[in-house]
Coordinates of C-alpha atoms and ligand atoms in Angstrom, one line a residue:
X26 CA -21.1 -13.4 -1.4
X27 CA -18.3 -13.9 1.1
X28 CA -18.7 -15.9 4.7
X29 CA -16.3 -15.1 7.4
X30 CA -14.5 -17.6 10.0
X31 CA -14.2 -16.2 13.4
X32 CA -13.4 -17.9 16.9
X33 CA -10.5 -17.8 19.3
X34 CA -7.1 -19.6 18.8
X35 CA -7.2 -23.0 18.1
X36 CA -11.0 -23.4 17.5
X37 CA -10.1 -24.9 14.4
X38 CA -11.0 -22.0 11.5
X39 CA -8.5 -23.1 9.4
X40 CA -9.0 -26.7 9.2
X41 CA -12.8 -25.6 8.2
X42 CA -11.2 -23.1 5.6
X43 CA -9.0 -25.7 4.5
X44 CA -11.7 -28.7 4.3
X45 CA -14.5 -26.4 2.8
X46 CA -11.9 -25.0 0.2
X47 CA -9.8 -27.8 -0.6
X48 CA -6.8 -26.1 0.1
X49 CA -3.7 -26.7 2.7
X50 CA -3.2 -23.5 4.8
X51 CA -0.9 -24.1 8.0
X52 CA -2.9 -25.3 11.6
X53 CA -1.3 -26.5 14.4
X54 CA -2.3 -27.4 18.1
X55 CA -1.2 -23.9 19.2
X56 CA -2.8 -20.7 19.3
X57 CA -2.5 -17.8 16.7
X58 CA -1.1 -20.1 14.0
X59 CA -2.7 -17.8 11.3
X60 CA -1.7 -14.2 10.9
X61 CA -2.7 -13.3 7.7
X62 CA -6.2 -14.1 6.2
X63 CA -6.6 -16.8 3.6
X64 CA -9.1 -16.4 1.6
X65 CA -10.6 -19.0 -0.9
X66 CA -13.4 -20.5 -2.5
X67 CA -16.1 -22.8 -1.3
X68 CA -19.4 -23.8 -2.3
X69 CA -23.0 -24.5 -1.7
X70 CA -24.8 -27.6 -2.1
X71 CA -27.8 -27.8 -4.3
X72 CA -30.1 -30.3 -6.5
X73 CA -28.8 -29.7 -10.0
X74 CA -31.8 -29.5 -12.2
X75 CA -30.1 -31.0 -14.6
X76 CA -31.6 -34.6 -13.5
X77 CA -35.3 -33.5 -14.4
X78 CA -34.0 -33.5 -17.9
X79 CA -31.9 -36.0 -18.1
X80 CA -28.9 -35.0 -19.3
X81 CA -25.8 -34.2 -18.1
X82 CA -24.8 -30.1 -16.8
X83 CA -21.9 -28.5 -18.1
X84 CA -21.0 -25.9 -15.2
X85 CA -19.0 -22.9 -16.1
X86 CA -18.1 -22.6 -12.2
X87 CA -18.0 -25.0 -9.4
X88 CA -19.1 -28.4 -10.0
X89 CA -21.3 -31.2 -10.2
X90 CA -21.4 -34.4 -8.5
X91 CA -24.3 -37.1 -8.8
X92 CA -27.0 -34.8 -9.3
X93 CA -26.1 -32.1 -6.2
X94 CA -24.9 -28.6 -8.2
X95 CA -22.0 -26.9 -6.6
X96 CA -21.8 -23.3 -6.7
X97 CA -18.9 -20.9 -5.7
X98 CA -19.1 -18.6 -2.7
X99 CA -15.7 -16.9 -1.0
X100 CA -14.4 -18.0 2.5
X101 CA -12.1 -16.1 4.2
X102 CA -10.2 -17.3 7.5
X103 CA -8.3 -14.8 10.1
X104 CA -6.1 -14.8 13.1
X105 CA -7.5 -15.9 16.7
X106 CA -9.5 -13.6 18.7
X107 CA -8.9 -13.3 22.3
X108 CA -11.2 -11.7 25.0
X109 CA -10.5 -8.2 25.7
X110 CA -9.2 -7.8 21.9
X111 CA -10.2 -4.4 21.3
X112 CA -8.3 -2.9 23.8
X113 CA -4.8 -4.9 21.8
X114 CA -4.8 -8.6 23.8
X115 CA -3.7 -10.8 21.8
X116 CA -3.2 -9.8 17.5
X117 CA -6.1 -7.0 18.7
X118 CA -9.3 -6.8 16.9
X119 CA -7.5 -5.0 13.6
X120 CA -7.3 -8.1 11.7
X121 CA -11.3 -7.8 11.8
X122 CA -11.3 -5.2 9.2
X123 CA -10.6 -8.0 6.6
X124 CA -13.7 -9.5 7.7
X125 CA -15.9 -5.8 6.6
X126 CA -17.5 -7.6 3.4
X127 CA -18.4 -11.0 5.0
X128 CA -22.1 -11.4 5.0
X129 CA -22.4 -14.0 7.3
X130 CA -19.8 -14.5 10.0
X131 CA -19.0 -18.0 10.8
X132 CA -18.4 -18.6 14.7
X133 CA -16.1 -21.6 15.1
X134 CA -16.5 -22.9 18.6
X135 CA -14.2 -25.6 20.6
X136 CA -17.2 -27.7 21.7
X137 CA -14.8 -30.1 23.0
X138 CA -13.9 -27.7 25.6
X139 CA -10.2 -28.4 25.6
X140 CA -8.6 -25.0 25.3
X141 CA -9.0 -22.2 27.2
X142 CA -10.3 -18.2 26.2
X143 CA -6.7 -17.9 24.4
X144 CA -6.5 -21.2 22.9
X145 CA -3.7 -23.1 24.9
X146 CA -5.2 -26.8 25.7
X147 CA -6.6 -28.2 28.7
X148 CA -8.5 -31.3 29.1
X149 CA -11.5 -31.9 27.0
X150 CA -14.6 -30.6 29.1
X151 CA -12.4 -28.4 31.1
X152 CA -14.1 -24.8 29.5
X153 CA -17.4 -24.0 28.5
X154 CA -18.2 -23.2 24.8
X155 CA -20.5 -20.9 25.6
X156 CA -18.3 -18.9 27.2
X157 CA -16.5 -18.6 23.9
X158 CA -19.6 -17.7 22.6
X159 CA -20.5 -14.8 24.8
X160 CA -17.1 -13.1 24.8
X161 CA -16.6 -13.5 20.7
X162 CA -20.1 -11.4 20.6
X163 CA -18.7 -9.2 22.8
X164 CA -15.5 -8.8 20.8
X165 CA -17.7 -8.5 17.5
X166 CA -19.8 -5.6 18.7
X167 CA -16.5 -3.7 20.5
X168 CA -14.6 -3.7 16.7
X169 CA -18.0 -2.6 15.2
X170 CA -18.3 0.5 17.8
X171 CA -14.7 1.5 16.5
X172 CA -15.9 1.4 13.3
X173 CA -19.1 3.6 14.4
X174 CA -17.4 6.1 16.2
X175 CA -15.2 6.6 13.5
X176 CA -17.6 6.9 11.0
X177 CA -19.4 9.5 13.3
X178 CA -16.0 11.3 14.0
X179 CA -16.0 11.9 10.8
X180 CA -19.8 12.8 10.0
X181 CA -19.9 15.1 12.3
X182 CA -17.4 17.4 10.8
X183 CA -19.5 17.4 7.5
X184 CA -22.3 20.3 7.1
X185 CA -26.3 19.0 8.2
X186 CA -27.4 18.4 4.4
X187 CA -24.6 15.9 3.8
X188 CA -24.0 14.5 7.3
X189 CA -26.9 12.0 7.3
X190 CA -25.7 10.8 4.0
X191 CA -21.7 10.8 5.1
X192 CA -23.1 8.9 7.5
X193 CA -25.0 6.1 6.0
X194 CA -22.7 5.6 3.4
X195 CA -20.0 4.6 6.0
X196 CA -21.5 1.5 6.9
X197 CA -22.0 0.3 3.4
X198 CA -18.1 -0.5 3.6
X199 CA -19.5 -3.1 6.3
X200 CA -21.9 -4.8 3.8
X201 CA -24.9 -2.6 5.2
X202 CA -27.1 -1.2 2.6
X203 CA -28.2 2.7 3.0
X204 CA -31.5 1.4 3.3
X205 CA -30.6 -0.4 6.4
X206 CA -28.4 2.1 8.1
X207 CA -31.0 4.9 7.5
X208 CA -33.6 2.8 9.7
X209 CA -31.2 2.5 12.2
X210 CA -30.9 6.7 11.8
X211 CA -34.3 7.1 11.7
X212 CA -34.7 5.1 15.3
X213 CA -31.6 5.6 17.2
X214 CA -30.6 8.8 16.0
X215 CA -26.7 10.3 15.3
X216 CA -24.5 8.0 17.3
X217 CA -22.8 10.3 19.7
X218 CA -23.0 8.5 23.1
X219 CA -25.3 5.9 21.4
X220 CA -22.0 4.1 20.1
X221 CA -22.9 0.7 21.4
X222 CA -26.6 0.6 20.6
X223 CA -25.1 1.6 17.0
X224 CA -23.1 -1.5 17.2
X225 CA -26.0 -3.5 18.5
X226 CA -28.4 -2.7 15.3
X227 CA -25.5 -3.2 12.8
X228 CA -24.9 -6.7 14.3
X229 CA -28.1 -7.7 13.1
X230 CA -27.3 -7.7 9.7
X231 CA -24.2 -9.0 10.2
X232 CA -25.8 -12.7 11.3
X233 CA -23.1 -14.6 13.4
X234 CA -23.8 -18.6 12.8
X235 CA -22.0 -21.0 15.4
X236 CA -20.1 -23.9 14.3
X237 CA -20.0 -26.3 17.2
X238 CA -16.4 -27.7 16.0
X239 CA -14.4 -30.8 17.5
X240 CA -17.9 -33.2 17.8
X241 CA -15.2 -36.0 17.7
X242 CA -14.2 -35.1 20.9
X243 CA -16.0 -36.1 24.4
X244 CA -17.9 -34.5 25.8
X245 CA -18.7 -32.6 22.8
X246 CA -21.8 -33.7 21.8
X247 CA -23.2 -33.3 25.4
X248 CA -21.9 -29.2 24.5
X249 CA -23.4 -29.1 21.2
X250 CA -26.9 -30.2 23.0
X251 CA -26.4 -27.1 26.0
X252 CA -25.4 -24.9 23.4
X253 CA -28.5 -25.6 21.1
X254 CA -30.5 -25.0 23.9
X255 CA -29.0 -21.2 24.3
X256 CA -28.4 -19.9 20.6
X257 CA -29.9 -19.9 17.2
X258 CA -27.7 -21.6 13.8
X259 CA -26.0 -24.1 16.4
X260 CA -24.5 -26.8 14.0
X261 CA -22.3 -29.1 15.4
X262 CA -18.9 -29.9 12.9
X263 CA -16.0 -31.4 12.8
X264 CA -13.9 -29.2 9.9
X265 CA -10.5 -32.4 10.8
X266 CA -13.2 -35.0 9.5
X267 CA -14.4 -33.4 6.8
X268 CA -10.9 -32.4 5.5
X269 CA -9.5 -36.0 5.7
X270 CA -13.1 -37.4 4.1
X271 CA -12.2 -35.0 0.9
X272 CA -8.6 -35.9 0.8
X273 CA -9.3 -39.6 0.6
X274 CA -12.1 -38.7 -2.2
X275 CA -9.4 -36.8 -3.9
X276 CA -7.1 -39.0 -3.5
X277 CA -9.8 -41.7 -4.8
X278 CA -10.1 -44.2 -2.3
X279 CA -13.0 -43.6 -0.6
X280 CA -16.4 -41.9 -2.7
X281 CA -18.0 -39.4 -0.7
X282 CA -20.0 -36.1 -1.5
X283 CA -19.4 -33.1 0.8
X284 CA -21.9 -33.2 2.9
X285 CA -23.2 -36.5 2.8
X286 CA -24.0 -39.0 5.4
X287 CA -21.7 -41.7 4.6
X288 CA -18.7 -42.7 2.4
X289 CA -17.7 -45.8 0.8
X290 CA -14.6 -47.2 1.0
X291 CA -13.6 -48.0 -3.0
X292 CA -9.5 -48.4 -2.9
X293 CA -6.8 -50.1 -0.6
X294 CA -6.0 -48.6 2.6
X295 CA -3.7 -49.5 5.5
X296 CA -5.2 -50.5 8.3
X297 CA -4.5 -47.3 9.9
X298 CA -6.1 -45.0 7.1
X299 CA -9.3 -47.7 7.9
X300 CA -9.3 -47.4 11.1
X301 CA -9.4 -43.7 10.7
X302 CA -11.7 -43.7 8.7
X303 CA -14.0 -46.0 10.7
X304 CA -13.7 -43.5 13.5
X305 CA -15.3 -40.6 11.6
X306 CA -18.1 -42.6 10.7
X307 CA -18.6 -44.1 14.6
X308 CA -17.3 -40.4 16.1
X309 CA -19.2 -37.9 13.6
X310 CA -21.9 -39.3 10.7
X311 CA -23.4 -41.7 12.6
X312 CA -24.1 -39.6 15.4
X313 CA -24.7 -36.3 13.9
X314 CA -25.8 -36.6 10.1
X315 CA -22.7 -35.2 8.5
X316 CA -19.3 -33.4 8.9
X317 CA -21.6 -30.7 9.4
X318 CA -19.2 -28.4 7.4
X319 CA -21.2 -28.0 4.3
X320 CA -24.3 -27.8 6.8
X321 CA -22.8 -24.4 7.9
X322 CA -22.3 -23.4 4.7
X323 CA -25.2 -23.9 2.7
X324 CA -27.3 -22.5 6.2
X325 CA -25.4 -19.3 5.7
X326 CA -26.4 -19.0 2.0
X327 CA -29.9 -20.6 2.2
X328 CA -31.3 -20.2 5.4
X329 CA -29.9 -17.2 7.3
X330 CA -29.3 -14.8 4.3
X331 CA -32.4 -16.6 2.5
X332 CA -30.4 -16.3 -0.8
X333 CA -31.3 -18.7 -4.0
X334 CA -30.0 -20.1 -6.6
X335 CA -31.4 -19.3 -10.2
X336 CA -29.9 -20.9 -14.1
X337 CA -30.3 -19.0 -16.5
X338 CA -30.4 -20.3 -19.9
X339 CA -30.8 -19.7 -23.5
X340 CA -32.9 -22.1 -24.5
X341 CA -36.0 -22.9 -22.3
X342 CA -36.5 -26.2 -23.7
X343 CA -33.1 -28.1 -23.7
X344 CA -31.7 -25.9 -20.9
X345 CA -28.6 -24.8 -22.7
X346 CA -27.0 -21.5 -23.9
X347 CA -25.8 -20.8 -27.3
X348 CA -23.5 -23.4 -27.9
X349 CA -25.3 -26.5 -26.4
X350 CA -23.9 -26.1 -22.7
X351 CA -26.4 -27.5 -20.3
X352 CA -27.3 -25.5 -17.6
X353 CA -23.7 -23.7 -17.3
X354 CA -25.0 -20.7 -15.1
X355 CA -25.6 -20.9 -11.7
X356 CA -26.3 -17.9 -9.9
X357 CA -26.8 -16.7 -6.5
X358 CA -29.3 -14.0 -6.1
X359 CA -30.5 -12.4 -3.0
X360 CA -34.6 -13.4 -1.6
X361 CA -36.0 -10.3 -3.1
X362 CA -34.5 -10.9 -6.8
X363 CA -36.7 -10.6 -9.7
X364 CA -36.1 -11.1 -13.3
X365 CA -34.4 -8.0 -14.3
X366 CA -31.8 -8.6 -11.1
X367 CA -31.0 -11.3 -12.8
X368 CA -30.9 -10.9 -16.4
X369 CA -28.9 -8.0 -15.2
X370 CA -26.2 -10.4 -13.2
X371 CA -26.2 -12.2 -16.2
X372 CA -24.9 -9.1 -18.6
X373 CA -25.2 -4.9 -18.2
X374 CA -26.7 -5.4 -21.7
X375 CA -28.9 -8.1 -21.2
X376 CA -30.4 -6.0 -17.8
X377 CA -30.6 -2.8 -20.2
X378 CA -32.5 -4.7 -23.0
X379 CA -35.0 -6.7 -20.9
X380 CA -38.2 -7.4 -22.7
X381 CA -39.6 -10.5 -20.9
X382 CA -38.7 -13.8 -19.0
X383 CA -39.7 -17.5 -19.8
X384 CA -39.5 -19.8 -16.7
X385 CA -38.3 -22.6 -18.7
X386 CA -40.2 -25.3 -16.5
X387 CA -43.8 -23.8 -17.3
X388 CA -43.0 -22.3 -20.2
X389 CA -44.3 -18.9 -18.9
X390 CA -43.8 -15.6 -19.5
X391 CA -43.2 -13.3 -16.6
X392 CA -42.1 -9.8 -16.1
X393 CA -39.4 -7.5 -15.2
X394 CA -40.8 -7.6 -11.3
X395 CA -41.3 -11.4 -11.1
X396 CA -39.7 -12.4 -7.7
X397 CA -37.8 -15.6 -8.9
X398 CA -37.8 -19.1 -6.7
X399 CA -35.1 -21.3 -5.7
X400 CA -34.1 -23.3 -8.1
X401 CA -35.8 -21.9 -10.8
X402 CA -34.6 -22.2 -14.4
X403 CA -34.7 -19.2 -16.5
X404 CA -34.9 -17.7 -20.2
X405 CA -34.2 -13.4 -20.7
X406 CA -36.1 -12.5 -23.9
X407 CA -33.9 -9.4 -24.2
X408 CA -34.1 -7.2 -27.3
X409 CA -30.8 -6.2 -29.6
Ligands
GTP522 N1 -10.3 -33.4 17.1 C1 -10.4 -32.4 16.3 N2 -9.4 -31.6 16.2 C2 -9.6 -30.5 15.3 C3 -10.8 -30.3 14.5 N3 -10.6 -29.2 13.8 C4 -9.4 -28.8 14.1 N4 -8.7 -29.5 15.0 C5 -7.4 -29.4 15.5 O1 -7.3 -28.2 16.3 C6 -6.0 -27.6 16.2 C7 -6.1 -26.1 15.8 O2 -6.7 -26.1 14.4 P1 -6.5 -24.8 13.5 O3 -7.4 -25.0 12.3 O4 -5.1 -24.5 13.3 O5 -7.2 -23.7 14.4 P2 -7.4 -22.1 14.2 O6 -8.6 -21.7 14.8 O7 -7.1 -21.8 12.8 O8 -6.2 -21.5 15.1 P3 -5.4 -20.1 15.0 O9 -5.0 -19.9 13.5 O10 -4.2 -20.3 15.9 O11 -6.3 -19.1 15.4 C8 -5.3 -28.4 15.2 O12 -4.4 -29.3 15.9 C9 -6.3 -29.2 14.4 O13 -5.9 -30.4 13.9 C10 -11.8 -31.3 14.7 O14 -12.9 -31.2 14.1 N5 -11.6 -32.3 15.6
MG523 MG1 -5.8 -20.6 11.8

């Protein structure tokens, strides 16, 4: 699973990369400030079900923190994108190519309106966001009819019984699955002169989400409302708040959760580190819920690729594996998994020698082809 930050210069992609991941890569109030990608690790937000049983999980990857589970996905951050990209302004749309496995592509958007298509700053409210909006779309769907025309430049050399294959194997290389691809075959057609309608289809299972970044800045939040009213997945975030809110938790004078509501204030601070502080609460949580940067995240994973998370354990009834660990798997499956995708993400083996599975809440047995929930906690009966 890997999410993808896009946006022009200075939208703020790396401050989100570096307050979802934890980690320092360079920004700075001036455009292309990244050149090469950083990727990292960041994570979803979940109940942990280890409070239905009391006891306390011991989690192989990621975390836990009062009761909400933590589970790894990647991030990965690149250079600005200016308009007219894919024909070389700016770093050019090349740098895009990193972004071929990203699943969900995160939009980063100066809501603030205080720079300008290439990122230099004006005054806040001086460009519209969803300008921003329409021209990264644009930008999106040019680099993804370069990568259809080449994939048909080179299909089309291929003899008719392989070509349709040659073909829809291309686009796996862009996440797509064959299935997918070959329904766009079936309805649009080779791609010769049909380049942009090729795009078009691809796009749609390449879900762009829109982070309405800078809230703290007027007349954001007046922006976030417009743009709300115009696109789907509009989540307003500001990534500066949300980096300083983990630093201070790190540092261990405030206790927050990421993604929560509120902090609390629990060591000494200068008056200027309170003040701060006090201005993200006035500026961001009180008037929008949260940071909004684990909102983004966790409506990537949840809601727009409709993915869940499923334990598996060893034993059904203390919710352990072998050695006593409680509930140290947590996996991310996609909507249609069943019990055999997951005893198979588990272990080869443990796929190969499925004999049943015991959903360890009911304590019932369920076969290969059970569609498995949210949450749920499961036991593979596999044989030796
Ligand atoms: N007020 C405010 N400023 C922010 C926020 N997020 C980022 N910034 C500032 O915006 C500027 C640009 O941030 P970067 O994270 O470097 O932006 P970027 O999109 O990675 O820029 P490039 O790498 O140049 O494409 C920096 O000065 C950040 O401190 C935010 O939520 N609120
Ligand atoms: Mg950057």
């Amino acid at each position: 699973m890997q999410l993808g930050l896009v946006g022009k210069p200075s939208s703020g992609k790396t401050t989100f990369f570096n307050a979802a991941t934890e980690q320092s890569a360079k920004t700075a109030p001036y455009p292309f400030t990244t050149i090469e990608p950083n990727v990292g690790v960041t994570w979803v937000r979940a109940k942990c079900p280890h409070v239905e049983i009391g006891k306390e999980c011991n989690p192989k990857h990621g975390f836990c923190m009062a009761g909400e589970r933590f589970i790894p996905v990647e991030i990965i951050d690149v250079a600005g994108l200016v308009p007219g990209a894919h024909e070389g302004r700016g770093l050019g749309n090349k740098f895009l190519d990193d972004l071929r496995q990203a699943h969900v592509l995160i939009h980063v958007v100066d809501a603030s309106g205080s720079s300008d298509a290439e990122g230099n700053a004006l005054k806040p409210g001086e460009r519209d966001p969803a300008e921003d909006v329409e021209f990264l779309r644009e930008e999106i769907l040019a680099w993804i009819q370069g990568i259809v025309a080449k994939a048909w430049d080179k299909a089309k050399r291929i003899p008719n019984d392989k070509k349709d294959q040659t073909l829809v194997e291309h686009f796996t290389g862009l996440g797509i699955t064959p299935d997918q691809a070959e329904d766009i075959l079936n309805k649009l057609g080779y791609p010769e002169g049909k380049e942009r309608e090729w795009a078009e289809a691809l796009l749609q299972f390449k879900p762009i989400i829109i982070a309405a970044n800078k809230v703290d800045v007027d007349p954001a939040p007046d922006n976030v409302k417009e743009l709300q009213k115009k696109y789907k997945h509009v989540i307003p975030t500001s990534g500066i708040a949300e980096y300083t809110l983990r630093k201070a938790a790190k540092a261990g004078v405030v206790k927050y959760i990421p993604g929560d509501a509120d902090f609390e204030i629990i060591g000494k601070l200068t008056p200027q580190q309170r003040e701060g502080l006090e201005y993200i609460r006035e500026r961001v949580l009180e008037p929008f819920g949260s940071t909004g940067v684990q909102q983004v995240i966790n409506t990537a994973v949840f809601d727009v690729l409709s993915y869940k998370v499923v334990y598996p354990v060893e034993d059904e009834n203390k919710w352990t594996d072998k050695k006593g660990n409680v509930l140290p798997d947590a996996f991310l499956l996609p909507p249609d998994a069943t019990a055999l995708d997951l005893a198979y993400a588990v272990h080869t083996d443990i796929g190969k020698k499925f004999i049943a599975a015991i959903d360890a809440r009911t304590k019932k047995r369920v076969g290969k082809d059970h569609v498995l929930r949210n949450g749920d906690v499961i036991k593979i009966v596999a044989g030796r």
